[in-house]
Coordinates of C-alpha atoms in Angstrom, one line a residue:
X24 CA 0.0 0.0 0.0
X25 CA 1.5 4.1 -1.1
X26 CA 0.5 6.9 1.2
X27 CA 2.1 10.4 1.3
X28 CA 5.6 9.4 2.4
X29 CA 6.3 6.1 0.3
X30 CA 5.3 2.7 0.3
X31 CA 3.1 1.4 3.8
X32 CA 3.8 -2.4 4.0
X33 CA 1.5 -3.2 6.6
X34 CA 1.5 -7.3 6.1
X35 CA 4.4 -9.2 4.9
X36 CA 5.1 -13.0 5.2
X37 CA 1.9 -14.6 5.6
X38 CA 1.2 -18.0 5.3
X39 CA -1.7 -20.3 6.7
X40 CA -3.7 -22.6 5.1
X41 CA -7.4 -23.4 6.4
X42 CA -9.4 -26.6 6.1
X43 CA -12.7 -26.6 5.1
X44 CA -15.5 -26.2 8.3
X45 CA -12.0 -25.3 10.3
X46 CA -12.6 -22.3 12.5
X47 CA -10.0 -19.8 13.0
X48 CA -9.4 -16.7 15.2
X49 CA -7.2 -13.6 13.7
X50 CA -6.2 -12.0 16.6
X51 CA -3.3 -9.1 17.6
X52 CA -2.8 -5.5 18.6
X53 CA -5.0 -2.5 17.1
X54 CA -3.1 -1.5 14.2
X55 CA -1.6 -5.0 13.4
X56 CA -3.1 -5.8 10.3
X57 CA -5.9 -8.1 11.0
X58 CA -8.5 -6.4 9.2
X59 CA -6.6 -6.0 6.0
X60 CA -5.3 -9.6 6.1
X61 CA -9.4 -10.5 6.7
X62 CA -10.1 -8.1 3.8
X63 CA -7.5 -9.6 1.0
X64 CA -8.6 -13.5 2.2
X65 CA -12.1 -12.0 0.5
X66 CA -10.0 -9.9 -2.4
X67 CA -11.5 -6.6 -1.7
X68 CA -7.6 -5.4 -1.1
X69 CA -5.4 -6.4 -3.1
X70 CA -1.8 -7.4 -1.8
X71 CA 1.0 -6.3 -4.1
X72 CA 2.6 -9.8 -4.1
X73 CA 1.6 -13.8 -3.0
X74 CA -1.5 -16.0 -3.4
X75 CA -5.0 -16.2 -1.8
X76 CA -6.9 -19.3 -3.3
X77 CA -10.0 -19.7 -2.3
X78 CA -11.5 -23.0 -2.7
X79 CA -8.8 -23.8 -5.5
X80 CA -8.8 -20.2 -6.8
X81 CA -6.4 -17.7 -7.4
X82 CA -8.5 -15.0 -6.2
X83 CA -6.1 -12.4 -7.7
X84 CA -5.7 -14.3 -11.4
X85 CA -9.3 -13.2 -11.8
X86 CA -10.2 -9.9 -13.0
X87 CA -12.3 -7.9 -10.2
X88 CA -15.8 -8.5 -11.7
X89 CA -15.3 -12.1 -11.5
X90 CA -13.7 -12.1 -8.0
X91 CA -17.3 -10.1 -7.3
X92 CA -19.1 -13.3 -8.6
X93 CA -16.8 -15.7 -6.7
X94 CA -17.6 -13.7 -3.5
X95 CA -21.2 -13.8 -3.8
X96 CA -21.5 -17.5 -4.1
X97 CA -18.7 -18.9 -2.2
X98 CA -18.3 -16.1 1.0
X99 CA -20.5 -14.5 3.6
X100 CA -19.9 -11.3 5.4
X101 CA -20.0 -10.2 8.9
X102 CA -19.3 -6.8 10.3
X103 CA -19.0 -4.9 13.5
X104 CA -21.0 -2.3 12.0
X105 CA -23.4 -4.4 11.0
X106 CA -23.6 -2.6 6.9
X107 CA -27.5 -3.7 6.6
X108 CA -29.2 -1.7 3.6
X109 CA -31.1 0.9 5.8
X110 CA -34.0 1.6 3.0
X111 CA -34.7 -2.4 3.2
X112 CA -36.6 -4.3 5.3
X113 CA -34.9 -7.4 7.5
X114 CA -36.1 -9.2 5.3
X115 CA -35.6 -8.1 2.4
X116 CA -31.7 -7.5 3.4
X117 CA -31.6 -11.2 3.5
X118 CA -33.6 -11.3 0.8
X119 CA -30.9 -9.2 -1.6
X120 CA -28.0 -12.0 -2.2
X121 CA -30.6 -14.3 -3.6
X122 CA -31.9 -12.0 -5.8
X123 CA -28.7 -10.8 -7.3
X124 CA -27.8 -15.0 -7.2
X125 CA -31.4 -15.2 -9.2
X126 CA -32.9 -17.5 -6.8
X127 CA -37.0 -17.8 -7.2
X128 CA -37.5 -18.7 -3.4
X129 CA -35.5 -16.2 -2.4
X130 CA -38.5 -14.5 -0.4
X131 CA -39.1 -18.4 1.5
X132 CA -35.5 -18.7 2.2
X133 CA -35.0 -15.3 3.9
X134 CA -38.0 -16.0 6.0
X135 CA -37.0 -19.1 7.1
X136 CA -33.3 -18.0 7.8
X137 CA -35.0 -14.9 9.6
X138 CA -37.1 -17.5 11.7
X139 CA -34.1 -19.5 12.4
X140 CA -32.0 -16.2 14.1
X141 CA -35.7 -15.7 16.1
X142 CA -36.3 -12.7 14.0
X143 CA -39.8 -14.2 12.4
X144 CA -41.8 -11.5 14.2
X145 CA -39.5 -8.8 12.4
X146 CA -39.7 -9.3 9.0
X147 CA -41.0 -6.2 8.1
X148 CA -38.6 -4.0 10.2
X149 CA -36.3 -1.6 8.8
X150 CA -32.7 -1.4 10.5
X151 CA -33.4 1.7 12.7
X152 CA -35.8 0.2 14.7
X153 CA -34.0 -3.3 15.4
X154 CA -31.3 -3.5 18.2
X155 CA -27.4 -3.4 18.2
X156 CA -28.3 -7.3 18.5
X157 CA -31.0 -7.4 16.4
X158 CA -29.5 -5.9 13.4
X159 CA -26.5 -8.5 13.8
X160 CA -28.6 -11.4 13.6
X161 CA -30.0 -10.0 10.2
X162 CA -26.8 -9.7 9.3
X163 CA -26.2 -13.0 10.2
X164 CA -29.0 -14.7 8.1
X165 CA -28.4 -12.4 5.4
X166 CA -24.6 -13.9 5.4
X167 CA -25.9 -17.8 5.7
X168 CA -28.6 -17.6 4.0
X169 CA -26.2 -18.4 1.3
X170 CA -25.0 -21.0 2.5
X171 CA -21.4 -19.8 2.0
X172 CA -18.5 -22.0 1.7
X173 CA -16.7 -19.4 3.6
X174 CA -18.0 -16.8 6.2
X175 CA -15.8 -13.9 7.1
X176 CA -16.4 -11.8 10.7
X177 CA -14.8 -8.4 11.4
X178 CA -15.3 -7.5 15.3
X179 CA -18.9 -9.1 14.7
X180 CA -20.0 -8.4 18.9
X181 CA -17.8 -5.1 19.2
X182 CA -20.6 -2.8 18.4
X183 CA -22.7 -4.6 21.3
X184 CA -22.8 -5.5 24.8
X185 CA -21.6 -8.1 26.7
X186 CA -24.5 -10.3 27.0
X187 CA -26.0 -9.6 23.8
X188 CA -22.5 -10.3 22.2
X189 CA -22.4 -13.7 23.7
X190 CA -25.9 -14.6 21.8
X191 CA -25.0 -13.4 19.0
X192 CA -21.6 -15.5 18.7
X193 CA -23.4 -18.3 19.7
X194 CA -26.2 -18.3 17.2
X195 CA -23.2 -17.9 14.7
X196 CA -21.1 -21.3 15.7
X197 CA -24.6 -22.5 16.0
X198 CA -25.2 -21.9 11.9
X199 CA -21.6 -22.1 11.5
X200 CA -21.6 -25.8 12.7
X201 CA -25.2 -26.3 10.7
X202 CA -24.0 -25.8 7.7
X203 CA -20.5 -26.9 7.7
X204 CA -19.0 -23.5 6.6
X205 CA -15.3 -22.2 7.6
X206 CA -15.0 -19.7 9.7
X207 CA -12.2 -16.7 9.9
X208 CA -13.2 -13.9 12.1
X209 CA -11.1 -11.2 13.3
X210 CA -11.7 -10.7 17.7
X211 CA -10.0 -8.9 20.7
X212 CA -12.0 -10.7 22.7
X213 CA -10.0 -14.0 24.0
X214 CA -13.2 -16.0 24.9
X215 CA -14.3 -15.5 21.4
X216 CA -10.8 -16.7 19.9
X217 CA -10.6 -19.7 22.1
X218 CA -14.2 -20.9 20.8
X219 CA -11.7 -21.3 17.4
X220 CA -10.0 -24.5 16.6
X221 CA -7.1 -22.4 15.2
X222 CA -5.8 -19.3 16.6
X223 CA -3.7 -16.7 14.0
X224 CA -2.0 -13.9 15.9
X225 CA -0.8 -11.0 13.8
X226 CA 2.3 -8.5 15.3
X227 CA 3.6 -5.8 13.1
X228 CA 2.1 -7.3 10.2
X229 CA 3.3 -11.2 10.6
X230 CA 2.1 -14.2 11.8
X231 CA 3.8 -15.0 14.8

């Protein structure tokens, strides 16, 4: 990465492989990297040299559109920040990757996803009137709905408390373990990371 002064390398030297329905923690420091390592596994960055293959891929030997298309049907997102569509409905948030995938029972598959994160009596509520915990669990159908071979989670509880923060991660090894996906999310919170079968700490921009 180039700012003002020169060249930023904020990551250099990574190398992990993950299994599929593995579970893994990226952990470190503020400032260490994890979210841009969490942010070229998905190609949204992209590093200036090395690999990420993703299910057998070369995510960067594919031009961006079709990285785009790999995304939508083999990864689901989760953020701190929850990045719900505030002029939609929950449901139709969970609703939108099945439309752009073309699915015909996209409307029956959000509802039933909705139902399944206890949200069935909130279908037709828009994001400002859900909770912190609420909004998350949209988010989180919206991401399985899918059923993504990969799910990705930035901070997914540091936007709520405690005890809502504990639901939510469990509800998501709950689908995680459902449908067999792997799991890479980015935590400060050590509880969350030793829920992980792996753990990947990052300093200064390695894996140590």
């Amino acid at each position: 990465m180039t700012d003002s002064t020169g060249t930023l390398q904020i990551l250099r030297d990574i190398d992990f492989a993950l299994k599929a329905r593995e579970t893994a923690a990226i952990v470190g420091a503020s400032g260490s990297g994890k979210s841009t390592l969490l942010s070229i596994i998905a190609g949204l960055d992209t590093p200036t040299s090395g690999t990420v293959r993703l299910a057998g891929t070369d995510l960067f030997s594919l031009d961006e559109d079709d990285r785009a298309a790999l995304r939508a049907q083999k990864v689901g997102f989760v953020f701190q920040s929850f990045q719900l569509m505030g002029n939609l409905t929950a449901l139709e948030n969970v609703m939108l990757p099945l439309e752009l995938a073309a699915r015909k029972d996209a409307r029956k598959l959000a509802t039933d996803m909705l139902t399944r994160v206890g949200l069935s009596q909130r279908l037709g509520h828009y994001p400002r009137v859900l909770s912190g915990g609420e909004q998350q669990r949209v988010a989180l159908a919206r991401a399985f709905v899918v059923h993504p071979a990969v799910l990705l989670a930035d901070e997914p509880t540091g936007s709520l408390d405690f005890a809502t923060g504990e639901k939510v991660m469990e509800l998501m090894f709950d689908l995680n373990r459902e449908q067999g996906t792997t799991l890479v999310l980015v935590t400060h919170d050590p509880a969350i990371a030793a829920r992980c079968d792996r753990r990947i700490t990052i300093e200064a921009g390695q894996v140590v």
